[in-house]
Structure formats: C-alpha cells, structure tokens
Coordinates of C-alpha atoms in Angstrom, one line a residue:
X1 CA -21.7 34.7 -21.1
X2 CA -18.1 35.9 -20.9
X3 CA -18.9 38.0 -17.9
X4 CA -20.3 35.2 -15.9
X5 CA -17.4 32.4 -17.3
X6 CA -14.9 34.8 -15.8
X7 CA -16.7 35.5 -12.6
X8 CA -16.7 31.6 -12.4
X9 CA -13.2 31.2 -13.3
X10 CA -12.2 33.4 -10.6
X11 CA -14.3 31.8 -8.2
X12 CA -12.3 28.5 -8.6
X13 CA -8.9 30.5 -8.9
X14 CA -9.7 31.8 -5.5
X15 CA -10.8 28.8 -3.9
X16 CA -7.9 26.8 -5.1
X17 CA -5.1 29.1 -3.9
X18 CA -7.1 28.7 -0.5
X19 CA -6.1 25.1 -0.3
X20 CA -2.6 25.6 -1.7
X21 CA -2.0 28.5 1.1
X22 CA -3.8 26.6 4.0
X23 CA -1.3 26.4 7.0
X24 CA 1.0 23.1 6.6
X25 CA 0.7 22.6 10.3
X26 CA -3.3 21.9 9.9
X27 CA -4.0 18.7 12.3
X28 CA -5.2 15.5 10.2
X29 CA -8.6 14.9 10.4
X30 CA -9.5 10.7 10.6
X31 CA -12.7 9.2 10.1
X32 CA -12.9 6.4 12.4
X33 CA -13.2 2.9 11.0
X34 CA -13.4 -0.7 12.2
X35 CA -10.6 -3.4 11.0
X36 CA -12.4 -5.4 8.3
X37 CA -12.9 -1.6 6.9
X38 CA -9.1 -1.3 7.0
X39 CA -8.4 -4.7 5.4
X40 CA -10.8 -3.9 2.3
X41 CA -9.1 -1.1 1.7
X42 CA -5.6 -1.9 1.6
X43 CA -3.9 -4.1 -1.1
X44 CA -1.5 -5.7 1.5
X45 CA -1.4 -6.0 5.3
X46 CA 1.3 -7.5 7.1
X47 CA 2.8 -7.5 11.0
X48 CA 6.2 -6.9 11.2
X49 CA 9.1 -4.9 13.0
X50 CA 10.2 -1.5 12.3
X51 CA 13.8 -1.7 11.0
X52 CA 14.4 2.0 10.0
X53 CA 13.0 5.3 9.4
X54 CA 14.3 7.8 6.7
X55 CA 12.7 11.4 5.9
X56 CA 13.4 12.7 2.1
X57 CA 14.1 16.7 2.9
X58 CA 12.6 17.2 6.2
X59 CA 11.1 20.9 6.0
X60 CA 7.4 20.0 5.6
X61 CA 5.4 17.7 7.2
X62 CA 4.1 16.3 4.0
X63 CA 7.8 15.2 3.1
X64 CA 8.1 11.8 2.0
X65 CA 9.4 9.4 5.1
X66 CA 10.4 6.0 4.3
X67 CA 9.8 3.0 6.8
X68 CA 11.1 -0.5 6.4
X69 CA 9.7 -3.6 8.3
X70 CA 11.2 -6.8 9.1
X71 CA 7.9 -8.9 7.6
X72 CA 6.6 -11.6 10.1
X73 CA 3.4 -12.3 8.5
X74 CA 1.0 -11.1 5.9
X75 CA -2.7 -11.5 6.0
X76 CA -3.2 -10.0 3.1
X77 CA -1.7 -9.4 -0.8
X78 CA 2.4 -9.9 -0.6
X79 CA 4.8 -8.5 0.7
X80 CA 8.6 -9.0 1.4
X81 CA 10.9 -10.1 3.9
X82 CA 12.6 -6.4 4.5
X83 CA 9.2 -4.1 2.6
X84 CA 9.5 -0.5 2.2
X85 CA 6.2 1.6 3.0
X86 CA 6.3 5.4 2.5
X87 CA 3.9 7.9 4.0
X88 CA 4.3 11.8 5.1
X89 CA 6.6 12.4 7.7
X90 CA 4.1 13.9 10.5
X91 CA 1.2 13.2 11.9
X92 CA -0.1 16.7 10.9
X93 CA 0.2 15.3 7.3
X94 CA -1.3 12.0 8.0
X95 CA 1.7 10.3 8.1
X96 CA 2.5 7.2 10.1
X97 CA 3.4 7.6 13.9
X98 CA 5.2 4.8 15.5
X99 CA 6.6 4.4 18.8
X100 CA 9.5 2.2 19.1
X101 CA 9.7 -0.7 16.5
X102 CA 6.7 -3.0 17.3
X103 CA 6.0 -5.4 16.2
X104 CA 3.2 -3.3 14.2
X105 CA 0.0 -4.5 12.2
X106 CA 0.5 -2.3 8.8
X107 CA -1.9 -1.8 6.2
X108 CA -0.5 -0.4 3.1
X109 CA -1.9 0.3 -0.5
X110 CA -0.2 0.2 -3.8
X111 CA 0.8 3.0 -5.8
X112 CA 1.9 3.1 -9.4
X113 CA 3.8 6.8 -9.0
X114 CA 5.6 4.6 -5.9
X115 CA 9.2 2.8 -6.9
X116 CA 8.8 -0.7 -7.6
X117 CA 7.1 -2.9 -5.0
X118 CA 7.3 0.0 -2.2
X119 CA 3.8 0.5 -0.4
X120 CA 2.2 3.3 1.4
X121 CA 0.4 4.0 4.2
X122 CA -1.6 6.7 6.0
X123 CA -2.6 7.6 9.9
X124 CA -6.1 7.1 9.2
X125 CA -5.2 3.4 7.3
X126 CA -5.7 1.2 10.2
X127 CA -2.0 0.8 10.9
X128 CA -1.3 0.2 14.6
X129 CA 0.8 -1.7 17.3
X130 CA -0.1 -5.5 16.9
X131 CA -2.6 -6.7 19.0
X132 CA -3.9 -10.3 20.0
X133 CA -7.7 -9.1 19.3
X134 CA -6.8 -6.8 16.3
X135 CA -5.2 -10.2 14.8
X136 CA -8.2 -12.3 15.5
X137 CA -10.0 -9.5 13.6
X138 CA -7.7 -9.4 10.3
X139 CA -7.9 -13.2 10.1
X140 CA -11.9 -12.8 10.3
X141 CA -11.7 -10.2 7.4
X142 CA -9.5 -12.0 5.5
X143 CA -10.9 -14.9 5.8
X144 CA -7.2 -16.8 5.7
X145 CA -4.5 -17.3 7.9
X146 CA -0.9 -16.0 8.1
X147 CA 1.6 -16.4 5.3
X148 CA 5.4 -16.1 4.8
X149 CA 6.7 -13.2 3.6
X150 CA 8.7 -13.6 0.1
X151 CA 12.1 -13.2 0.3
X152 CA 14.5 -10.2 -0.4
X153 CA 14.1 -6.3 0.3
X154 CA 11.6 -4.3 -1.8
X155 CA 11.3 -0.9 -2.2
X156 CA 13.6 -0.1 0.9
X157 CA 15.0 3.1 -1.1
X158 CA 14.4 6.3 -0.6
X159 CA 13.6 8.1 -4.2
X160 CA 12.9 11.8 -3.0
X161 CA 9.2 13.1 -4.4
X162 CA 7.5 16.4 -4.8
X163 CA 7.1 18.2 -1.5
X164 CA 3.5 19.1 -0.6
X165 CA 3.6 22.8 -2.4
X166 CA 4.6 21.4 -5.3
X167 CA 2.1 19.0 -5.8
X168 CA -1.0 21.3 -5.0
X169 CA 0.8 23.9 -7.8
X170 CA 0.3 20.7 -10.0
X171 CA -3.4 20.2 -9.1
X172 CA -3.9 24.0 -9.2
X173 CA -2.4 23.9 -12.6
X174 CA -4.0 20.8 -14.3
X175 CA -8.1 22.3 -12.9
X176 CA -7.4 25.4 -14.0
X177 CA -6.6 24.2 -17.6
X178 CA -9.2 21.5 -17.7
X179 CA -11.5 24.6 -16.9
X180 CA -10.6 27.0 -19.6
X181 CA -10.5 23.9 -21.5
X182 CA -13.9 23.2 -20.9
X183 CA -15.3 27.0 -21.3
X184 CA -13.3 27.1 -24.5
X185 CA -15.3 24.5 -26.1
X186 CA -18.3 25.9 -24.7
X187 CA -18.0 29.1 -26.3
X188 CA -17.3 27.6 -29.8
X189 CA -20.1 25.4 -29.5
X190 CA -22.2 28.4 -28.8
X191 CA -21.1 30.7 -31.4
X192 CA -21.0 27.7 -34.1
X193 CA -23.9 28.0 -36.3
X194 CA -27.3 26.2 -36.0
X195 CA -27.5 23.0 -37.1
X196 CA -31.6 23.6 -38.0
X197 CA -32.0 24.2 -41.3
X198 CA -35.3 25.4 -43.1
X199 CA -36.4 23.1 -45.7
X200 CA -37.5 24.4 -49.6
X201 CA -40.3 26.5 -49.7
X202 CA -41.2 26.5 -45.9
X203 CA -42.7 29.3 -45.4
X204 CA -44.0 30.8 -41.8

C-alpha cells in the first residue's frame, strides 16, 4: 500500500511541475462559440470605448492588464459609466487584444478575488469590435434592449496580483496537500481496527 501511495504521489508531483514549467509563450487555445453562448456566460456585457490600458509588471504574458471603457450601453447585468475589466496582458495568455479604442462589444464575468465592481474578461469570452449583426444577436440573447450605464468609475484601479508562476506554485501546493491529506486518512482507516465483532459463544 505504501509502495503504490508513493508511486502515485509522484505521479501527480511530476505531472504538476509539467504544467507549472510549460513554456509561458504557449499560444491560447479557444473553443469557438456563437453569441448567445457568450452572453450566458458572462455576468455583464456592455459596448463601450476603450479609454486606457495599464499592465501591472509587464514580464509575463499572464500579468494582469487593466482596461477601462467609456460604457455606451449594457445588454446585460450593470455596469458603469468609466468600468474597469482586467484580463492577462497577451494574447498568448488569453488576454484581451484590442485594436485602437472601438467602440467594442465586451463580455465580462465577475470575480470575487477582483477589487470591487472591476470585471474580467478573456480572448475566448466573446469580446469583439461592435458590430450591427453581433448587436442584433446580444439583443436576441438577452431578450432586452440597451440600458444606461450607472454613473461614476468602478474598478478603474490597478491593484497588482500574483504573476502566473506564482499562482500555479499555489495550485501545485494546495493538490499536493489535499493528496497526502487524503492518503493520510486512508491509511488510518486501514490500519484502525475492525469494526466486526464476534458475538458470545459464536463458535466456527
């Protein structure tokens, strides 16, 4: 049992460092979708123009870039006049890639390790340059029309997160310890005694 817990152990030890050593550079990989797919999966979509474009450290592609829109409309959950959406810097990381400042169709999530009322979004999210069809295809998704933004700037700060490295370390970390966690109570179950016992005078 031990022989084959550690042969397991090191199984998913090596596996795991090969994500966490996999080249940064690796292209993202998008599986295609159509709009209403988009729509149900982000908490807020809006069209709006890019104001700005700030990248927390800039050494990895996975670094956190922040982007804030001048709302026009949302289609879907809220979102503010000037709203902050983070994603990776590059393209490689499946960050947002934007040409010029729009106007852009945007479809964020919500996050609850993000700074209040700041939104993310992804390459493979749906987000794109805004469209007279693509429009015609949110409002068919969404079932509503365009609303007003609310008013004020949200989450148009950059706070500085955890570069990529760090956070596969974390996830390294945190499996590897629910592992031995798990094995652990494994082994004591094994090695506690039975709970079967012989009643008086049974004989065999």
């Amino acid at each position: 049992m031990r022989r084959t817990t550690t042969c397991l152990l090191a199984a998913c030890v090596l596996l795991l460092a090969g994500w966490v050593w996999a080249p940064a550079a690796s292209a993202c990989s998008c599986v295609g979708g159509t709009t209403a797919e988009h729509v149900e999966r982000a908490d807020v979509v809006f069209s709006g123009r890019l104001l700005s474009r700030e990248v927390a450290g800039g050494s990895s592609s996975s670094d956190p870039a922040l982007h804030v829109f001048a709302v026009e409309t949302v289609w879907k959950g809220t979102a503010a006049s000037e709203q902050g959406v983070v994603s990776a810097a590059s393209g490689a990381s499946c960050g947002l890639e934007l040409d010029g400042d729009g106007p852009f169709l945007v479809f964020a999530t919500t996050a609850p390790d993000l700074p209040t009322g700041q939104l993310a979004a992804g390459l493979c999210g749906g987000t794109a340059r805004l469209a007279a069809d693509l429009t015609s295809e949110v409002a068919a998704a969404t079932g509503r029309g365009p609303e007003e933004p609310g008013p004020g700037a949200v989450g148009t700060d950059l706070v500085g997160g955890p570069s990529g490295w760090a956070v596969w370390v974390g996830a390294v970390v945190a499996t590897l310890t629910v592992a031995a966690l798990a094995v652990t109570g494994e082994l004591r179950r094994r090695r506690a005694p039975g709970c079967a016992h012989r009643a008086p005078g049974y004989r065999r």
